[in-house]
Amino acid sequence: MTVNKLVAATAGRHTSGRNLKILVAITGASGALYAQRLLDNLDVREHELHVVLSNYAQQVISEELPGGLQLPAGVRTHNLKSMNAPFASGSNPPDAMVVIPCTMGTLGRIAHGYSEDVLLRAADVVLKERRKLILVPRETPLSLVHVKNMELLLQAGAILLPANPSFYANPKTIREVVDTVVARVLDHLGVANKLAPRWAEEEIE
Ligand SMILES: Cc1cc2nc3c(=O)[nH]c(=O)nc-3n(C[C@H](O)[C@H](O)[C@H](O)COP(=O)(O)O)c2cc1C
């Protein structure tokens, strides 16, 4: 048995074994590839996967994803302006909602309880029903307004998982850089992944 500081996680190590109902919300922040890589790594045969885009998400996707957003077959998409979605009601919330990437605008609206479209209402529902809300904000630098909104969200129980990649595993491609963040999102969802090397994990030969 050899011990490497950085090796890929062994399969199954972080498995919940549960089928989850997951809502992925994509907003108009830079980093559409984070959303794409998350969708690429959620198995629709294992989890019930829903997607909703903010008004501005499509514009950034057009700038950043040459082939557009690729939705895996079986993903259920929802119209932002229709409340005809399960998670618009506290009677049918998802197990988890991930806003990735998350603008400061959406983050602020969620922090202050705006619920005028289905994305914001879903976040409101997830918080009030004490389900898991993972926000992946992307902005720099931050103003006090941003930080105060983040503070409020942390107090309300949200997980703030900024799109801050790590470099200690020497990622070689943009995808590998992005995956250092997406791996942490999957970890917080409780979804098995070996997307990015883990620090000081033993490699068993
Ligand atoms: C190319 C592009 C990149 C952007 N990147 C960011 C960003 O990283 N973070 C952010 O908070 N807003 C960013 N914005 C601004 C948001 O898209 C804008 O504030 C929008 O109103 C957010 O709406 P939404 O939260 O409903 O998606 C960007 C806009 C464009 C066009």
Coordinates of N, CA and C and ligand atoms in Angstrom, one line a residue:
M1 N 0.8 -1.2 0.0 CA 0.0 0.0 0.0 C 0.9 1.2 0.0
T2 N 0.6 2.2 -0.9 CA 1.4 3.4 -0.9 C 0.5 4.5 -0.5
V3 N 1.1 5.5 0.1 CA 0.3 6.7 0.5 C 0.7 7.9 -0.3
N4 N -0.2 8.4 -1.1 CA 0.0 9.6 -1.8 C -0.8 10.7 -1.2
K5 N -0.2 11.9 -1.2 CA -0.9 13.0 -0.7 C -2.2 13.4 -1.5
L6 N -2.0 13.2 -2.8 CA -3.2 13.5 -3.6 C -3.5 12.4 -4.6
V7 N -4.6 11.7 -4.3 CA -5.0 10.7 -5.2 C -6.5 10.8 -5.4
A8 N -7.0 10.3 -6.4 CA -8.5 10.3 -6.6 C -9.2 9.6 -5.5
A9 N -10.3 10.1 -5.1 CA -11.1 9.4 -4.1 C -11.6 8.0 -4.6
T10 N -11.7 7.1 -3.8 CA -12.2 5.8 -4.2 C -13.7 5.8 -4.4
A11 N -14.1 5.1 -5.4 CA -15.6 5.1 -5.7 C -16.4 4.7 -4.5
G12 N -17.5 5.3 -4.3 CA -18.4 4.9 -3.2 C -18.1 5.5 -1.9
R13 N -17.0 6.1 -1.8 CA -16.5 6.6 -0.5 C -17.5 7.7 0.1
H14 N -18.1 8.4 -0.8 CA -18.9 9.5 -0.3 C -20.4 9.3 -0.7
T15 N -20.8 8.0 -0.9 CA -22.1 7.7 -1.4 C -23.1 7.9 -0.2
S16 N -24.3 8.4 -0.6 CA -25.4 8.5 0.4 C -26.2 7.2 0.2
G17 N -26.2 6.7 -1.0 CA -27.1 5.5 -1.3 C -28.5 5.9 -1.4
R18 N -28.8 7.2 -1.3 CA -30.2 7.7 -1.4 C -30.5 8.3 -2.8
N19 N -31.7 8.1 -3.2 CA -32.2 8.9 -4.4 C -32.6 10.2 -3.9
L20 N -32.1 11.3 -4.5 CA -32.4 12.6 -4.1 C -33.2 13.3 -5.2
K21 N -34.1 14.2 -4.7 CA -34.7 15.2 -5.6 C -33.9 16.5 -5.6
I22 N -33.3 16.8 -6.7 CA -32.4 17.9 -6.7 C -32.8 19.0 -7.7
L23 N -32.8 20.2 -7.3 CA -33.1 21.3 -8.2 C -31.8 22.1 -8.4
V24 N -31.4 22.2 -9.7 CA -30.3 22.9 -10.1 C -30.8 24.2 -10.7
A25 N -30.4 25.4 -10.1 CA -30.8 26.7 -10.6 C -29.5 27.3 -11.2
I26 N -29.7 27.9 -12.4 CA -28.5 28.5 -13.1 C -28.8 30.0 -13.3
T27 N -27.9 30.8 -12.8 CA -28.2 32.3 -12.9 C -27.2 32.9 -13.9
G28 N -27.3 34.2 -14.0 CA -26.4 35.0 -15.0 C -25.1 35.4 -14.4
A29 N -24.5 34.6 -13.6 CA -23.1 34.9 -13.2 C -22.1 34.2 -14.1
S30 N -20.9 34.7 -14.2 CA -19.9 34.0 -14.9 C -19.7 32.6 -14.3
G31 N -19.4 31.6 -15.2 CA -19.1 30.3 -14.6 C -20.2 29.3 -15.0
A32 N -20.8 29.4 -16.2 CA -21.8 28.5 -16.6 C -21.2 27.0 -16.6
L33 N -19.9 26.9 -16.8 CA -19.3 25.6 -16.9 C -19.5 24.9 -15.5
Y34 N -19.5 25.6 -14.4 CA -19.8 25.0 -13.1 C -21.1 24.2 -13.2
A35 N -22.1 24.9 -13.7 CA -23.5 24.3 -13.8 C -23.4 23.0 -14.7
Q36 N -22.7 23.2 -15.9 CA -22.7 22.1 -16.8 C -22.0 20.9 -16.2
R37 N -20.9 21.1 -15.5 CA -20.2 20.0 -14.9 C -21.0 19.3 -13.8
L38 N -21.7 20.2 -13.0 CA -22.6 19.6 -12.0 C -23.6 18.6 -12.7
L39 N -24.3 19.1 -13.7 CA -25.3 18.3 -14.4 C -24.6 17.1 -15.0
D40 N -23.4 17.2 -15.5 CA -22.7 16.0 -16.1 C -22.5 14.9 -15.0
N41 N -22.5 15.3 -13.8 CA -22.1 14.4 -12.7 C -23.2 14.0 -11.8
L42 N -24.4 14.3 -12.2 CA -25.6 13.9 -11.4 C -26.3 12.8 -12.3
D43 N -26.4 11.7 -11.8 CA -27.0 10.5 -12.6 C -28.5 10.6 -12.5
V44 N -29.1 10.8 -13.6 CA -30.6 11.0 -13.7 C -31.3 9.6 -13.3
R45 N -30.6 8.5 -13.6 CA -31.2 7.2 -13.2 C -31.2 7.1 -11.7
E46 N -30.4 7.8 -11.0 CA -30.3 7.7 -9.6 C -31.1 8.8 -8.8
H47 N -31.1 9.9 -9.4 CA -31.7 11.1 -8.7 C -32.7 11.7 -9.6
E48 N -33.7 12.4 -9.0 CA -34.7 13.1 -9.7 C -34.1 14.6 -9.9
L49 N -33.9 14.9 -11.2 CA -33.2 16.2 -11.4 C -34.0 17.2 -12.1
H50 N -34.1 18.4 -11.5 CA -34.9 19.5 -12.1 C -33.9 20.7 -12.4
V51 N -34.2 21.4 -13.4 CA -33.4 22.6 -13.8 C -34.2 23.8 -14.0
V52 N -33.8 24.9 -13.5 CA -34.4 26.2 -13.9 C -33.4 27.2 -14.1
L53 N -33.6 28.1 -15.1 CA -32.6 29.1 -15.5 C -33.2 30.5 -15.1
S54 N -32.4 31.4 -14.6 CA -32.8 32.8 -14.4 C -32.9 33.5 -15.8
N55 N -33.5 34.7 -15.8 CA -33.6 35.4 -17.0 C -32.3 35.6 -17.7
Y56 N -31.2 35.9 -16.9 CA -29.9 36.2 -17.5 C -29.0 35.0 -17.7
A57 N -29.4 33.9 -17.2 CA -28.5 32.7 -17.4 C -28.2 32.4 -18.8
Q58 N -29.2 32.5 -19.7 CA -29.0 32.1 -21.1 C -27.9 33.0 -21.8
Q59 N -27.9 34.3 -21.4 CA -27.0 35.2 -22.0 C -25.5 34.8 -21.7
V60 N -25.3 34.4 -20.4 CA -24.0 34.1 -20.0 C -23.6 32.7 -20.6
I61 N -24.6 31.8 -20.6 CA -24.3 30.5 -21.2 C -23.9 30.7 -22.7
S62 N -24.5 31.6 -23.4 CA -24.2 31.8 -24.8 C -22.7 32.3 -24.9
E63 N -22.3 33.1 -23.9 CA -20.9 33.7 -24.0 C -19.9 32.6 -23.6
E64 N -20.3 31.7 -22.7 CA -19.3 30.8 -22.1 C -19.3 29.4 -22.5
L65 N -20.4 28.9 -23.0 CA -20.5 27.5 -23.4 C -20.7 27.4 -24.9
P66 N -19.7 27.2 -25.7 CA -19.8 27.2 -27.2 C -21.0 26.3 -27.7
G67 N -21.2 25.2 -27.1 CA -22.2 24.3 -27.6 C -23.5 24.5 -26.8
G68 N -23.6 25.5 -26.0 CA -24.8 25.7 -25.2 C -24.8 24.8 -24.0
L69 N -25.9 24.9 -23.2 CA -26.0 24.0 -22.0 C -26.5 22.6 -22.5
Q70 N -25.8 21.6 -22.1 CA -26.2 20.2 -22.5 C -26.9 19.6 -21.3
L71 N -28.2 19.4 -21.5 CA -29.0 18.8 -20.4 C -29.1 17.3 -20.6
P72 N -28.7 16.5 -19.6 CA -28.8 15.1 -19.7 C -30.3 14.6 -19.9
A73 N -30.5 13.6 -20.7 CA -31.8 13.1 -20.9 C -32.5 12.8 -19.6
G74 N -33.7 13.1 -19.5 CA -34.4 12.8 -18.2 C -34.5 13.9 -17.3
V75 N -33.7 15.0 -17.5 CA -33.8 16.2 -16.6 C -35.1 16.9 -16.9
R76 N -35.7 17.4 -15.8 CA -37.0 18.1 -16.0 C -36.7 19.6 -15.9
T77 N -37.0 20.3 -17.0 CA -36.8 21.8 -17.0 C -38.1 22.5 -16.6
H78 N -37.9 23.7 -16.0 CA -39.1 24.5 -15.6 C -39.0 25.9 -16.1
N79 N -40.1 26.4 -16.4 CA -40.2 27.8 -16.9 C -40.2 28.7 -15.6
L80 N -39.3 29.7 -15.7 CA -39.0 30.6 -14.6 C -40.3 31.3 -14.1
K81 N -41.2 31.6 -15.1 CA -42.4 32.4 -14.7 C -43.6 31.6 -14.4
S82 N -43.4 30.3 -14.3 CA -44.6 29.4 -14.0 C -44.4 28.8 -12.6
M83 N -45.4 29.0 -11.8 CA -45.3 28.4 -10.4 C -45.9 26.9 -10.5
N84 N -46.1 26.4 -11.7 CA -46.6 25.1 -11.8 C -45.5 24.1 -11.7
A85 N -44.7 24.1 -10.6 CA -43.6 23.2 -10.4 C -43.7 22.7 -9.0
P86 N -43.3 21.5 -8.7 CA -43.5 20.9 -7.4 C -42.9 21.8 -6.2
F87 N -41.7 22.3 -6.5 CA -41.0 23.0 -5.4 C -41.5 24.4 -5.2
A88 N -42.5 24.8 -5.9 CA -43.2 26.2 -5.6 C -43.9 26.1 -4.3
S89 N -44.2 24.9 -3.8 CA -45.0 24.7 -2.6 C -44.2 24.0 -1.6
G90 N -44.3 24.4 -0.3 CA -43.7 23.7 0.8 C -44.2 22.3 1.0
S91 N -45.3 21.9 0.3 CA -45.8 20.6 0.4 C -45.0 19.6 -0.5
N92 N -44.1 20.1 -1.3 CA -43.4 19.2 -2.2 C -42.0 19.8 -2.5
P93 N -41.2 20.0 -1.5 CA -39.9 20.6 -1.7 C -38.8 19.6 -2.2
P94 N -37.8 20.1 -2.9 CA -36.7 19.1 -3.2 C -35.9 18.8 -2.0
D95 N -35.1 17.8 -2.0 CA -34.2 17.5 -0.9 C -33.1 18.5 -0.9
A96 N -32.7 19.0 -2.1 CA -31.6 20.0 -2.1 C -31.8 20.9 -3.4
M97 N -31.4 22.1 -3.2 CA -31.3 23.0 -4.3 C -29.9 23.6 -4.4
V98 N -29.4 23.7 -5.6 CA -28.1 24.2 -5.8 C -28.2 25.4 -6.8
V99 N -27.8 26.6 -6.4 CA -27.8 27.7 -7.3 C -26.4 27.9 -7.8
I100 N -26.1 27.6 -9.1 CA -24.8 27.5 -9.6 C -24.7 27.9 -11.0
P101 N -23.9 28.9 -11.4 CA -23.3 29.9 -10.5 C -24.4 30.8 -10.0
C102 N -24.1 31.5 -8.9 CA -25.1 32.3 -8.3 C -24.7 33.8 -8.3
T103 N -25.5 34.6 -8.9 CA -25.2 36.1 -9.0 C -25.5 36.7 -7.6
M104 N -24.9 37.9 -7.5 CA -25.2 38.7 -6.3 C -26.6 39.1 -6.2
G105 N -27.2 39.3 -7.4 CA -28.6 39.7 -7.5 C -29.5 38.6 -6.9
T106 N -29.3 37.4 -7.4 CA -30.2 36.3 -7.0 C -29.9 36.0 -5.5
L107 N -28.6 36.1 -5.1 CA -28.3 35.8 -3.7 C -29.0 36.9 -2.8
G108 N -29.0 38.1 -3.2 CA -29.6 39.2 -2.4 C -31.2 39.0 -2.4
R109 N -31.7 38.6 -3.5 CA -33.2 38.4 -3.5 C -33.6 37.2 -2.7
I110 N -32.8 36.1 -2.7 CA -33.1 35.0 -1.8 C -33.0 35.4 -0.3
A111 N -31.9 36.1 0.0 CA -31.6 36.5 1.4 C -32.8 37.4 1.9
H112 N -33.5 38.1 1.0 CA -34.6 39.0 1.5 C -36.0 38.5 1.2
G113 N -36.0 37.2 0.8 CA -37.3 36.5 0.7 C -38.1 36.9 -0.5
Y114 N -37.5 37.5 -1.6 CA -38.3 37.7 -2.8 C -38.6 36.4 -3.4
S115 N -39.9 36.3 -3.9 CA -40.3 35.0 -4.4 C -41.1 35.2 -5.7
E116 N -40.8 36.1 -6.5 CA -41.6 36.5 -7.6 C -41.5 35.6 -8.8
D117 N -40.5 34.7 -8.8 CA -40.4 33.7 -9.9 C -40.1 32.3 -9.2
V118 N -40.2 31.3 -10.0 CA -40.1 29.9 -9.4 C -38.8 29.6 -8.8
L119 N -37.7 30.2 -9.4 CA -36.4 30.0 -8.8 C -36.3 30.5 -7.4
L120 N -36.7 31.8 -7.3 CA -36.6 32.4 -6.0 C -37.6 31.8 -5.0
R121 N -38.8 31.5 -5.5 CA -39.8 30.8 -4.6 C -39.2 29.4 -4.1
A122 N -38.6 28.7 -5.0 CA -38.0 27.4 -4.6 C -37.0 27.6 -3.5
A123 N -36.1 28.6 -3.6 CA -35.1 28.8 -2.6 C -35.8 29.2 -1.3
D124 N -36.8 30.0 -1.4 CA -37.6 30.4 -0.2 C -38.2 29.1 0.5
V125 N -38.8 28.2 -0.3 CA -39.3 27.0 0.2 C -38.3 26.1 0.8
V126 N -37.2 26.0 0.1 CA -36.1 25.1 0.6 C -35.6 25.6 2.0
L127 N -35.5 26.9 2.1 CA -35.0 27.4 3.4 C -36.1 27.2 4.5
K128 N -37.3 27.5 4.2 CA -38.4 27.4 5.2 C -38.7 26.0 5.6
E129 N -38.5 25.0 4.6 CA -38.7 23.6 4.9 C -37.5 22.9 5.4
R130 N -36.4 23.7 5.7 CA -35.2 23.2 6.3 C -34.5 22.1 5.4
R131 N -34.6 22.3 4.1 CA -33.9 21.4 3.2 C -32.6 22.1 2.9
K132 N -31.8 21.4 2.0 CA -30.4 21.9 1.8 C -30.4 22.9 0.6
L133 N -29.9 24.1 0.9 CA -29.8 25.2 -0.1 C -28.3 25.5 -0.2
I134 N -27.7 25.1 -1.4 CA -26.3 25.3 -1.6 C -26.2 26.5 -2.7
L135 N -25.5 27.5 -2.3 CA -25.3 28.7 -3.2 C -23.9 28.7 -3.6
V136 N -23.6 28.8 -4.9 CA -22.3 28.9 -5.4 C -22.1 30.3 -6.0
P137 N -21.8 31.3 -5.1 CA -21.7 32.7 -5.6 C -20.4 32.9 -6.4
R138 N -20.5 33.8 -7.4 CA -19.3 34.1 -8.2 C -19.3 35.6 -8.4
E139 N -18.5 36.3 -7.6 CA -18.3 37.7 -7.8 C -17.0 38.1 -7.1
T140 N -16.4 39.1 -7.6 CA -15.2 39.6 -6.9 C -14.9 41.1 -7.4
P141 N -14.5 42.0 -6.6 CA -14.5 41.9 -5.1 C -15.9 41.9 -4.6
L142 N -16.0 41.7 -3.3 CA -17.3 41.7 -2.6 C -17.6 43.0 -1.9
S143 N -18.8 43.5 -2.0 CA -19.2 44.7 -1.2 C -19.8 44.3 0.1
L144 N -20.0 45.3 1.0 CA -20.6 45.0 2.3 C -22.0 44.5 2.1
V145 N -22.7 45.0 1.1 CA -24.0 44.5 0.7 C -24.0 43.0 0.5
H146 N -23.0 42.5 -0.3 CA -22.9 41.1 -0.6 C -22.7 40.3 0.7
V147 N -21.7 40.8 1.4 CA -21.3 40.1 2.6 C -22.5 40.0 3.7
K148 N -23.2 41.1 3.8 CA -24.3 41.1 4.7 C -25.4 40.1 4.2
N149 N -25.7 40.1 2.9 CA -26.6 39.1 2.4 C -26.2 37.7 2.6
M150 N -24.9 37.5 2.5 CA -24.3 36.1 2.8 C -24.5 35.8 4.2
E151 N -24.3 36.7 5.1 CA -24.4 36.5 6.5 C -25.9 36.1 6.9
L152 N -26.8 36.8 6.3 CA -28.2 36.5 6.5 C -28.5 35.1 6.0
L153 N -28.0 34.7 4.9 CA -28.3 33.4 4.3 C -27.7 32.3 5.2
L154 N -26.5 32.5 5.7 CA -25.9 31.6 6.6 C -26.7 31.4 7.9
Q155 N -27.2 32.5 8.4 CA -28.1 32.4 9.6 C -29.4 31.7 9.3
A156 N -29.8 31.8 8.0 CA -31.1 31.0 7.6 C -30.8 29.6 7.3
G157 N -29.5 29.2 7.3 CA -29.2 27.8 7.1 C -28.7 27.4 5.7
A158 N -28.5 28.4 4.9 CA -27.9 28.0 3.6 C -26.5 27.7 3.7
I159 N -26.0 26.9 2.7 CA -24.6 26.6 2.5 C -24.0 27.5 1.5
L160 N -23.0 28.3 1.8 CA -22.3 29.2 0.8 C -21.1 28.5 0.4
L161 N -21.0 28.1 -0.9 CA -19.9 27.4 -1.4 C -19.4 28.1 -2.6
P162 N -18.6 29.2 -2.3 CA -18.1 30.1 -3.4 C -17.4 29.3 -4.5
A163 N -17.5 29.9 -5.7 CA -16.8 29.3 -6.9 C -15.3 29.7 -6.8
N164 N -14.7 29.2 -5.8 CA -13.3 29.4 -5.6 C -12.5 28.1 -5.8
P165 N -11.9 27.9 -6.9 CA -11.2 26.7 -7.2 C -10.0 26.5 -6.3
S166 N -9.6 25.3 -6.2 CA -8.3 25.0 -5.5 C -7.3 24.5 -6.5
F167 N -6.0 24.7 -6.2 CA -4.9 24.4 -7.1 C -3.9 23.4 -6.6
Y168 N -4.1 22.9 -5.4 CA -3.1 22.1 -4.8 C -3.0 20.7 -5.5
A169 N -3.9 20.4 -6.3 CA -3.8 19.1 -7.1 C -3.3 19.3 -8.5
N170 N -2.8 20.6 -8.7 CA -2.3 20.9 -10.0 C -3.2 20.6 -11.2
P171 N -4.4 21.1 -11.2 CA -5.3 20.9 -12.3 C -4.7 21.4 -13.6
K172 N -4.9 20.7 -14.7 CA -4.2 21.0 -16.0 C -5.1 21.7 -17.0
T173 N -6.4 21.5 -16.8 CA -7.4 22.0 -17.8 C -8.4 22.9 -17.0
I174 N -9.2 23.7 -17.8 CA -10.2 24.5 -17.2 C -11.2 23.6 -16.5
R175 N -11.5 22.5 -17.2 CA -12.5 21.5 -16.6 C -12.0 21.0 -15.3
E176 N -10.7 20.7 -15.2 CA -10.2 20.2 -13.9 C -10.3 21.2 -12.8
V177 N -10.0 22.5 -13.2 CA -10.1 23.6 -12.3 C -11.6 23.7 -11.8
V178 N -12.5 23.7 -12.7 CA -13.9 23.8 -12.4 C -14.4 22.6 -11.5
D179 N -13.8 21.5 -11.8 CA -14.3 20.3 -11.0 C -13.8 20.3 -9.6
T180 N -12.8 21.1 -9.2 CA -12.4 21.2 -7.8 C -13.6 21.9 -7.0
V181 N -14.3 22.7 -7.7 CA -15.5 23.3 -7.0 C -16.7 22.4 -7.0
V182 N -16.9 21.8 -8.2 CA -18.1 20.9 -8.4 C -18.0 19.7 -7.5
A183 N -16.8 19.2 -7.3 CA -16.6 18.1 -6.3 C -17.1 18.4 -4.9
R184 N -16.9 19.6 -4.5 CA -17.3 20.0 -3.2 C -18.9 20.2 -3.1
V185 N -19.4 20.6 -4.2 CA -20.9 20.7 -4.3 C -21.5 19.3 -4.2
L186 N -20.9 18.3 -4.9 CA -21.4 17.0 -4.9 C -21.2 16.4 -3.5
D187 N -20.1 16.7 -2.8 CA -19.9 16.3 -1.4 C -21.0 16.8 -0.5
H188 N -21.4 18.0 -0.7 CA -22.4 18.6 0.2 C -23.8 18.1 -0.1
L189 N -24.0 17.6 -1.4 CA -25.2 17.0 -1.7 C -25.2 15.5 -1.2
G190 N -24.1 15.0 -0.9 CA -24.0 13.6 -0.4 C -23.9 12.7 -1.6
V191 N -23.5 13.1 -2.8 CA -23.4 12.3 -4.0 C -22.0 11.8 -4.2
A192 N -21.9 10.5 -4.4 CA -20.6 9.9 -4.6 C -19.8 10.6 -5.8
N193 N -18.6 10.9 -5.6 CA -17.8 11.4 -6.7 C -16.3 11.2 -6.5
K194 N -15.6 11.1 -7.6 CA -14.2 11.1 -7.6 C -13.7 12.1 -8.6
L195 N -14.4 13.2 -8.6 CA -14.1 14.3 -9.6 C -12.7 14.9 -9.4
A196 N -12.4 15.2 -8.2 CA -11.1 15.9 -7.9 C -10.4 15.1 -6.8
P197 N -9.0 15.1 -6.9 CA -8.2 14.4 -5.9 C -8.5 15.0 -4.5
R198 N -8.4 14.1 -3.6 CA -8.6 14.6 -2.2 C -7.3 14.6 -1.5
W199 N -7.1 15.5 -0.6 CA -5.9 15.8 0.1 C -5.6 14.6 1.1
A200 N -4.4 14.1 1.0 CA -3.9 13.1 2.0 C -4.7 11.9 2.1
E201 N -5.3 11.4 0.9 CA -6.0 10.2 1.0 C -5.1 9.0 0.6
E202 N -5.3 7.9 1.3 CA -4.5 6.7 1.0 C -4.9 6.1 -0.2
E203 N -3.9 5.7 -1.1 CA -4.2 4.9 -2.3 C -3.9 3.5 -1.9
I204 N -4.9 2.6 -2.1 CA -4.8 1.2 -1.8 C -4.6 0.4 -3.1
E205 N -3.4 -0.2 -3.2 CA -3.1 -1.0 -4.4 C -3.5 -2.4 -4.3
Ligands
LIG1 C1 -21.1 38.0 -19.2 C2 -21.7 38.3 -17.9 C3 -21.1 37.9 -16.7 C4 -21.6 38.2 -15.5 N1 -21.0 37.8 -14.4 C5 -21.5 38.0 -13.2 C6 -20.9 37.4 -12.0 O1 -19.9 36.7 -12.1 N2 -21.5 37.7 -10.8 C7 -22.7 38.5 -10.7 O2 -23.2 38.6 -9.6 N3 -23.2 39.0 -11.8 C8 -22.7 38.8 -13.0 N4 -23.3 39.3 -14.1 C9 -24.4 40.2 -14.0 C10 -25.8 39.5 -13.9 O3 -26.0 38.7 -15.0 C11 -26.9 40.5 -13.7 O4 -26.7 41.2 -12.4 C12 -28.3 39.9 -13.8 O5 -29.2 40.9 -13.5 C13 -28.4 38.8 -12.8 O6 -29.7 38.3 -12.9 P1 -30.0 36.9 -12.3 O7 -29.6 36.9 -10.9 O8 -31.5 36.8 -12.4 O9 -29.4 35.8 -13.1 C14 -22.8 39.0 -15.4 C15 -23.4 39.5 -16.6 C16 -22.8 39.1 -17.8 C17 -23.5 39.6 -19.1

